Short mmCIF file of C-alpha atoms and ligand atoms in Angstrom, two decimals:
data_model
loop_
_atom_site.label_atom_id
_atom_site.label_comp_id
_atom_site.label_asym_id
_atom_site.label_seq_id
_atom_site.Cartn_x
_atom_site.Cartn_y
_atom_site.Cartn_z
CA MET G 1 -36.34 -25.35 5.06
CA THR G 2 -34.84 -23.30 2.26
CA VAL G 3 -36.81 -20.89 0.14
CA HIS G 4 -35.67 -19.36 -3.12
CA ILE G 5 -37.00 -15.88 -3.64
CA SER G 6 -33.97 -13.83 -4.66
CA GLN G 7 -34.37 -14.38 -8.39
CA THR G 8 -38.12 -13.74 -8.50
CA GLU G 9 -39.50 -10.80 -10.44
CA PRO G 10 -40.83 -8.87 -7.40
CA VAL G 11 -37.50 -9.12 -5.56
CA GLN G 12 -35.50 -8.14 -8.66
CA GLN G 13 -37.78 -5.13 -9.22
CA PHE G 14 -37.44 -4.18 -5.57
CA LEU G 15 -33.61 -4.21 -5.84
CA LYS G 16 -33.80 -1.93 -8.87
CA GLU G 17 -36.10 0.43 -6.99
CA ALA G 18 -33.74 0.49 -3.98
CA SER G 19 -30.82 1.29 -6.32
CA GLY G 20 -32.61 4.31 -7.78
CA VAL G 21 -32.76 2.71 -11.22
CA PHE G 22 -36.31 4.04 -11.76
CA ASN G 23 -35.56 7.68 -10.97
CA ASP G 24 -33.83 10.35 -13.07
CA ALA G 25 -31.73 11.87 -10.31
CA GLY G 26 -28.43 10.80 -8.78
CA ASN G 27 -25.41 9.22 -10.41
CA PRO G 28 -25.84 6.43 -13.01
CA ARG G 29 -22.48 4.83 -12.22
CA VAL G 30 -23.28 4.64 -8.52
CA LYS G 31 -26.68 3.15 -9.33
CA THR G 32 -25.06 0.46 -11.47
CA LEU G 33 -22.56 -0.42 -8.76
CA ILE G 34 -25.07 -0.44 -5.89
CA HIS G 35 -27.59 -2.43 -7.91
CA ARG G 36 -24.96 -5.09 -8.47
CA VAL G 37 -23.92 -5.04 -4.81
CA LEU G 38 -27.56 -5.57 -3.75
CA LYS G 39 -28.18 -8.33 -6.28
CA ASP G 40 -25.02 -10.19 -5.25
CA SER G 41 -25.76 -9.59 -1.55
CA VAL G 42 -29.21 -11.17 -1.64
CA LYS G 43 -27.83 -14.07 -3.66
CA ILE G 44 -25.16 -14.65 -1.00
CA ILE G 45 -27.78 -14.40 1.76
CA GLU G 46 -29.93 -16.96 -0.02
CA ASP G 47 -27.25 -19.35 -1.28
CA LEU G 48 -25.35 -19.45 2.01
CA ASN G 49 -28.44 -19.31 4.25
CA VAL G 50 -27.16 -16.22 6.05
CA THR G 51 -28.97 -16.02 9.39
CA PRO G 52 -30.24 -12.75 10.89
CA GLU G 53 -27.56 -13.12 13.58
CA GLU G 54 -24.83 -13.36 10.93
CA PHE G 55 -26.35 -10.48 8.98
CA TRP G 56 -26.38 -8.14 12.00
CA ALA G 57 -22.93 -9.24 13.06
CA ALA G 58 -21.70 -8.16 9.62
CA VAL G 59 -23.48 -4.79 9.90
CA ASN G 60 -21.90 -4.20 13.29
CA TYR G 61 -18.51 -5.27 11.91
CA LEU G 62 -18.69 -2.45 9.34
CA ASN G 63 -19.44 0.04 12.12
CA VAL G 64 -16.45 -1.14 14.14
CA LEU G 65 -14.21 -1.21 11.05
CA GLY G 66 -15.05 2.40 10.28
CA SER G 67 -14.78 3.62 13.85
CA ARG G 68 -11.29 2.13 14.04
CA GLN G 69 -10.35 3.51 10.59
CA GLU G 70 -9.37 0.02 9.45
CA ALA G 71 -11.18 -0.30 6.11
CA GLY G 72 -7.91 0.32 4.24
CA LEU G 73 -6.19 -2.27 6.38
CA LEU G 74 -8.88 -4.89 5.78
CA VAL G 75 -8.78 -4.53 1.98
CA ALA G 76 -5.01 -4.99 2.14
CA GLY G 77 -5.37 -8.07 4.36
CA LEU G 78 -8.04 -9.66 2.20
CA GLY G 79 -5.76 -9.28 -0.82
CA LEU G 80 -8.13 -6.92 -2.59
CA GLU G 81 -5.54 -4.13 -2.81
CA HIS G 82 -3.13 -6.65 -4.34
CA TYR G 83 -5.88 -7.74 -6.72
CA MET G 84 -6.16 -4.14 -7.95
CA ASP G 85 -2.44 -4.39 -8.82
CA LEU G 86 -3.02 -7.67 -10.68
CA GLN G 87 -5.75 -5.92 -12.64
CA LEU G 88 -3.44 -3.01 -13.55
CA ASP G 89 -0.63 -5.44 -14.44
CA ALA G 90 -2.95 -7.32 -16.79
CA GLN G 91 -4.07 -4.05 -18.42
CA ASP G 92 -0.42 -3.06 -18.89
CA GLU G 93 0.39 -6.43 -20.42
CA GLN G 94 -2.49 -6.13 -22.85
CA ALA G 95 -1.35 -2.62 -23.82
CA GLY G 96 2.25 -3.81 -24.19
CA GLN G 97 3.40 -1.42 -21.45
CA LEU G 98 6.03 -3.71 -20.05
CA GLY G 99 9.24 -3.41 -18.09
CA GLY G 100 10.45 -1.33 -15.21
CA THR G 101 10.23 -1.85 -11.48
CA PRO G 102 6.95 -3.60 -10.67
CA ARG G 103 4.22 -1.83 -8.78
CA THR G 104 2.96 -3.05 -5.47
CA ILE G 105 0.35 -1.82 -3.05
CA GLU G 106 0.46 1.59 -1.37
CA GLY G 107 -1.19 0.38 1.81
CA PRO G 108 -3.16 2.58 4.19
CA LEU G 109 -0.34 4.49 5.91
CA TYR G 110 0.90 7.16 3.48
CA VAL G 111 0.88 10.79 4.61
CA ALA G 112 1.15 13.53 1.99
CA GLY G 113 3.48 16.50 2.18
CA ALA G 114 6.62 15.07 3.78
CA PRO G 115 9.63 17.44 3.81
CA LEU G 116 11.37 17.71 0.43
CA SER G 117 15.15 17.72 0.18
CA GLN G 118 17.77 17.60 -2.55
CA HIS G 119 19.59 14.36 -3.38
CA GLU G 120 19.76 13.05 0.17
CA ALA G 121 17.93 13.07 3.48
CA ARG G 122 17.85 11.67 6.96
CA LEU G 123 14.48 10.04 7.58
CA ASP G 124 14.61 9.32 11.31
CA ASP G 125 14.58 11.91 14.08
CA GLY G 126 17.23 10.11 16.11
CA SER G 127 14.89 9.07 18.91
CA ASP G 128 14.69 5.39 17.94
CA ALA G 129 17.88 3.46 18.71
CA GLY G 130 17.43 1.21 15.68
CA THR G 131 20.26 -0.01 13.46
CA PRO G 132 21.33 2.88 11.20
CA LEU G 133 20.41 2.17 7.58
CA PHE G 134 22.08 3.77 4.56
CA MET G 135 20.10 3.29 1.38
CA GLN G 136 21.00 4.60 -2.05
CA GLY G 137 20.24 4.04 -5.68
CA GLN G 138 19.40 5.49 -9.03
CA VAL G 139 16.16 6.22 -10.83
CA LYS G 140 16.45 5.12 -14.44
CA ASP G 141 14.28 4.72 -17.50
CA ILE G 142 13.63 1.52 -19.44
CA ASP G 143 16.69 2.21 -21.63
CA GLY G 144 18.90 2.44 -18.55
CA GLN G 145 19.29 6.22 -18.78
CA PRO G 146 19.16 8.22 -15.55
CA VAL G 147 16.01 10.18 -14.73
CA PRO G 148 17.41 13.46 -13.37
CA GLY G 149 15.39 15.18 -10.65
CA ALA G 150 13.01 12.28 -10.04
CA ILE G 151 11.08 12.58 -6.78
CA VAL G 152 11.57 9.68 -4.37
CA ASP G 153 8.78 9.86 -1.79
CA VAL G 154 9.68 7.33 0.91
CA TRP G 155 7.91 6.15 4.06
CA GLN G 156 8.58 3.37 6.51
CA ALA G 157 7.90 2.04 10.00
CA ASN G 158 10.14 2.41 13.07
CA THR G 159 11.61 -0.47 15.08
CA GLY G 160 8.20 -1.04 16.65
CA GLY G 161 6.62 -1.51 13.22
CA THR G 162 4.54 1.67 13.53
CA TYR G 163 4.27 4.74 11.30
CA SER G 164 4.38 8.41 12.29
CA TYR G 165 1.02 10.25 12.18
CA PHE G 166 -0.87 7.00 12.77
CA ASP G 167 1.38 6.47 15.81
CA PRO G 168 1.04 9.86 17.53
CA SER G 169 4.01 9.14 19.80
CA GLN G 170 6.36 9.76 16.85
CA SER G 171 7.47 13.21 15.70
CA GLU G 172 5.84 14.86 12.70
CA PHE G 173 6.88 13.19 9.41
CA ASN G 174 9.31 10.89 11.20
CA LEU G 175 10.54 8.29 8.68
CA ARG G 176 8.80 10.13 5.82
CA ARG G 177 10.67 12.23 3.28
CA ARG G 178 10.58 13.35 -0.34
CA ILE G 179 14.00 13.35 -1.96
CA GLN G 180 14.69 14.94 -5.34
CA ALA G 181 17.28 12.83 -7.16
CA ASP G 182 20.38 14.53 -8.56
CA SER G 183 21.22 15.18 -12.23
CA ASP G 184 22.24 11.53 -12.51
CA GLY G 185 18.98 10.24 -11.00
CA ARG G 186 20.75 9.31 -7.78
CA TYR G 187 19.21 9.49 -4.31
CA ARG G 188 20.45 8.43 -0.90
CA PHE G 189 19.17 8.51 2.62
CA ARG G 190 20.02 7.65 6.17
CA SER G 191 17.33 5.94 8.22
CA ILE G 192 16.90 3.05 10.63
CA VAL G 193 16.17 -0.57 9.76
CA PRO G 194 12.38 -0.89 9.98
CA SER G 195 10.59 -3.73 11.73
CA GLY G 196 7.69 -5.55 10.14
CA TYR G 197 4.14 -4.36 10.70
CA GLY G 198 1.50 -6.21 12.67
CA CYS G 199 -2.22 -5.45 12.61
CA PRO G 200 -3.56 -3.98 15.87
CA PRO G 201 -4.24 -7.19 17.84
CA ASP G 202 -7.49 -5.84 19.31
CA GLY G 203 -8.84 -4.45 16.04
CA PRO G 204 -11.53 -5.67 13.63
CA THR G 205 -9.04 -6.63 10.87
CA GLN G 206 -7.13 -8.98 13.14
CA GLN G 207 -10.44 -10.24 14.52
CA LEU G 208 -11.49 -11.35 11.04
CA LEU G 209 -8.04 -12.72 10.18
CA ASP G 210 -8.29 -14.86 13.33
CA GLN G 211 -11.53 -16.32 11.98
CA LEU G 212 -9.71 -17.13 8.73
CA GLY G 213 -6.87 -18.81 10.62
CA ARG G 214 -4.45 -16.16 9.31
CA HIS G 215 -1.85 -13.89 10.90
CA GLY G 216 -1.74 -10.13 10.32
CA GLN G 217 2.01 -9.63 9.88
CA ARG G 218 4.04 -7.96 7.16
CA PRO G 219 7.76 -8.41 6.52
CA ALA G 220 10.02 -5.39 7.10
CA HIS G 221 9.55 -3.11 4.11
CA ILE G 222 10.00 0.44 2.83
CA HIS G 223 7.40 2.22 0.67
CA PHE G 224 8.11 4.43 -2.34
CA PHE G 225 6.31 6.70 -4.75
CA ILE G 226 8.70 7.46 -7.61
CA SER G 227 7.73 10.18 -10.08
CA ALA G 228 9.25 12.39 -12.75
CA PRO G 229 7.97 14.39 -15.72
CA GLY G 230 7.72 12.23 -18.85
CA HIS G 231 7.49 9.06 -16.77
CA ARG G 232 4.80 6.91 -15.27
CA HIS G 233 4.22 7.32 -11.55
CA LEU G 234 5.36 4.21 -9.67
CA THR G 235 3.88 2.99 -6.38
CA THR G 236 6.07 0.30 -4.90
CA GLN G 237 7.87 -1.09 -1.86
CA ILE G 238 11.00 -3.02 -1.12
CA ASN G 239 10.75 -6.00 1.17
CA LEU G 240 13.85 -6.91 3.14
CA ALA G 241 15.53 -10.23 2.33
CA GLY G 242 15.80 -12.62 5.25
CA ASP G 243 12.58 -11.55 6.96
CA LYS G 244 10.52 -14.41 8.35
CA TYR G 245 7.42 -13.01 6.64
CA LEU G 246 9.06 -12.16 3.29
CA TYR G 247 6.90 -14.66 1.42
CA ASP G 248 4.17 -14.79 4.04
CA ASP G 249 2.94 -11.19 3.91
CA PHE G 250 -0.63 -10.76 5.14
CA ALA G 251 -1.07 -8.02 2.48
CA TYR G 252 0.53 -10.00 -0.39
CA ALA G 253 2.82 -7.15 -1.48
CA THR G 254 6.08 -9.09 -1.95
CA ARG G 255 7.32 -9.51 -5.51
CA ASP G 256 10.61 -11.17 -6.43
CA GLU G 257 11.97 -8.02 -8.12
CA LEU G 258 11.20 -6.02 -4.96
CA VAL G 259 13.17 -8.14 -2.52
CA ALA G 260 16.10 -5.99 -1.37
CA GLU G 261 19.29 -7.46 0.02
CA ILE G 262 20.29 -5.74 3.25
CA ARG G 263 23.94 -5.87 4.25
CA PHE G 264 24.70 -5.62 7.96
CA SER G 265 28.24 -4.51 8.72
CA ASP G 266 30.52 -3.90 11.68
CA ASP G 267 33.23 -2.24 9.57
CA GLN G 268 34.14 0.67 11.85
CA VAL G 269 36.16 2.48 9.17
CA LYS G 270 33.04 2.68 7.03
CA ALA G 271 30.87 3.39 10.07
CA LYS G 272 33.01 6.40 10.85
CA GLN G 273 32.64 7.67 7.28
CA TYR G 274 28.89 7.38 7.73
CA GLY G 275 29.11 9.19 11.06
CA VAL G 276 27.88 6.25 13.15
CA SER G 277 29.43 3.61 15.36
CA GLY G 278 28.62 -0.05 15.85
CA THR G 279 26.53 -2.13 13.50
CA PHE G 280 24.92 -0.46 10.52
CA ALA G 281 23.11 -1.68 7.41
CA GLU G 282 23.21 -0.83 3.72
CA ILE G 283 20.74 -1.27 0.88
CA ASP G 284 21.37 -0.47 -2.78
CA PHE G 285 18.25 -0.33 -4.91
CA ASP G 286 17.58 1.20 -8.32
CA PHE G 287 14.13 2.04 -9.65
CA THR G 288 13.21 1.86 -13.32
CA LEU G 289 10.33 3.97 -14.62
CA GLN G 290 8.27 3.48 -17.75
CA ALA G 291 7.99 6.48 -20.06
CA SER G 292 4.65 8.28 -20.35
CA GLU G 293 3.59 11.65 -21.69
CA ALA G 294 0.07 11.33 -20.26
CA PRO G 295 -0.24 13.80 -17.34
CA LYS G 296 -2.61 11.51 -15.45
CA ALA G 297 -0.19 8.56 -15.65
CA GLN G 298 2.56 10.75 -14.18
CA GLN G 299 0.64 11.25 -10.94
CA ARG G 300 -0.42 8.89 -8.21
CA GLY G 301 -3.94 7.57 -8.50
CA GLU G 302 -6.62 9.49 -6.67
CA ARG G 303 -7.43 8.21 -3.20
CA VAL G 304 -8.20 9.83 0.13
CA ARG G 305 -4.85 10.14 1.91
CA ALA G 306 -3.82 11.73 5.19
CA LEU G 307 -2.99 15.46 4.80
CA GLU G 308 -3.56 15.36 1.03
CA GLU G 309 -5.53 18.22 -0.46
CA SER G 310 -8.18 17.09 -2.92
C1 MBD F 401 1.47 -1.49 6.33
O1 MBD F 401 2.63 -0.95 6.72
C2 MBD F 401 1.30 -1.71 5.03
O2 MBD F 401 2.30 -1.36 4.23
C3 MBD F 401 0.14 -2.30 4.54
C4 MBD F 401 0.01 -2.60 3.11
C5 MBD F 401 -0.85 -2.66 5.41
C6 MBD F 401 -0.69 -2.42 6.73
C7 MBD F 401 0.46 -1.84 7.19
FE1 FE F 402 3.84 -0.37 5.25
#
């Protein structure tokens, strides 16, 4: 037997009361948001006949999600972080702010305050016997002019697909660096070819993905924040061509313009110049920034991040 009470006057009044709508204290924006969450929640409970067992399973799921610090992972996996990008893209289109390297999601694994170096850096600490990777490129503006001194803040996984800080077995800031580009906007770094990421198999995000019949894998990728005075902050990633999951990313971050060709080489003359032996890999990738004089647009959006002062 189904009953329909959610849209009745007493229930609607009750939801307003629970959202603090009738008091003068608190935060009006939070009241608006929570009121909507409650209204939509009771509608879902009613429309989909949510049982008490399902309700309490969901409550417990939130507890587990938080205790495992996976809320940021779940919103990536459900495509909500990508949706926030679609929203920003649509706003940009409406404002005519077009061109440049596309944004894509930050993900949950950035750590603030990586070592800063000039023009070049080595990202890996040498402990992971991955294939040496030499990546270089130029930061430019929409007119193709170099952006001198741009900051390239780069982070990536190791060959096990894990990130330093979140993987405490890695050294501090391993595979994380900030590189200030030279007077021609050029940057370069030595690293190792990353492996794709997989959600912790025993965690709540993967547990839900299993229920959706989905995997929790990302293609091999490298994250970037690119910033410079007079330009719009860019949050993006490159995804490595040839990866099995390139167009099957559980976090939906791949964009055609962000697919980077990776060249594997056994050329030992070149290897020697690079100071390595055996197989190595190269990536060339330029970033193009939109111009902006607005100070807020020049900085990354506010969000709680590891080791970031607020
Ligand atoms: C990652 O490395 C990542 O980039 C995202 C978006 C989600 C989980 C792990
Ligand atoms: Fe990542």
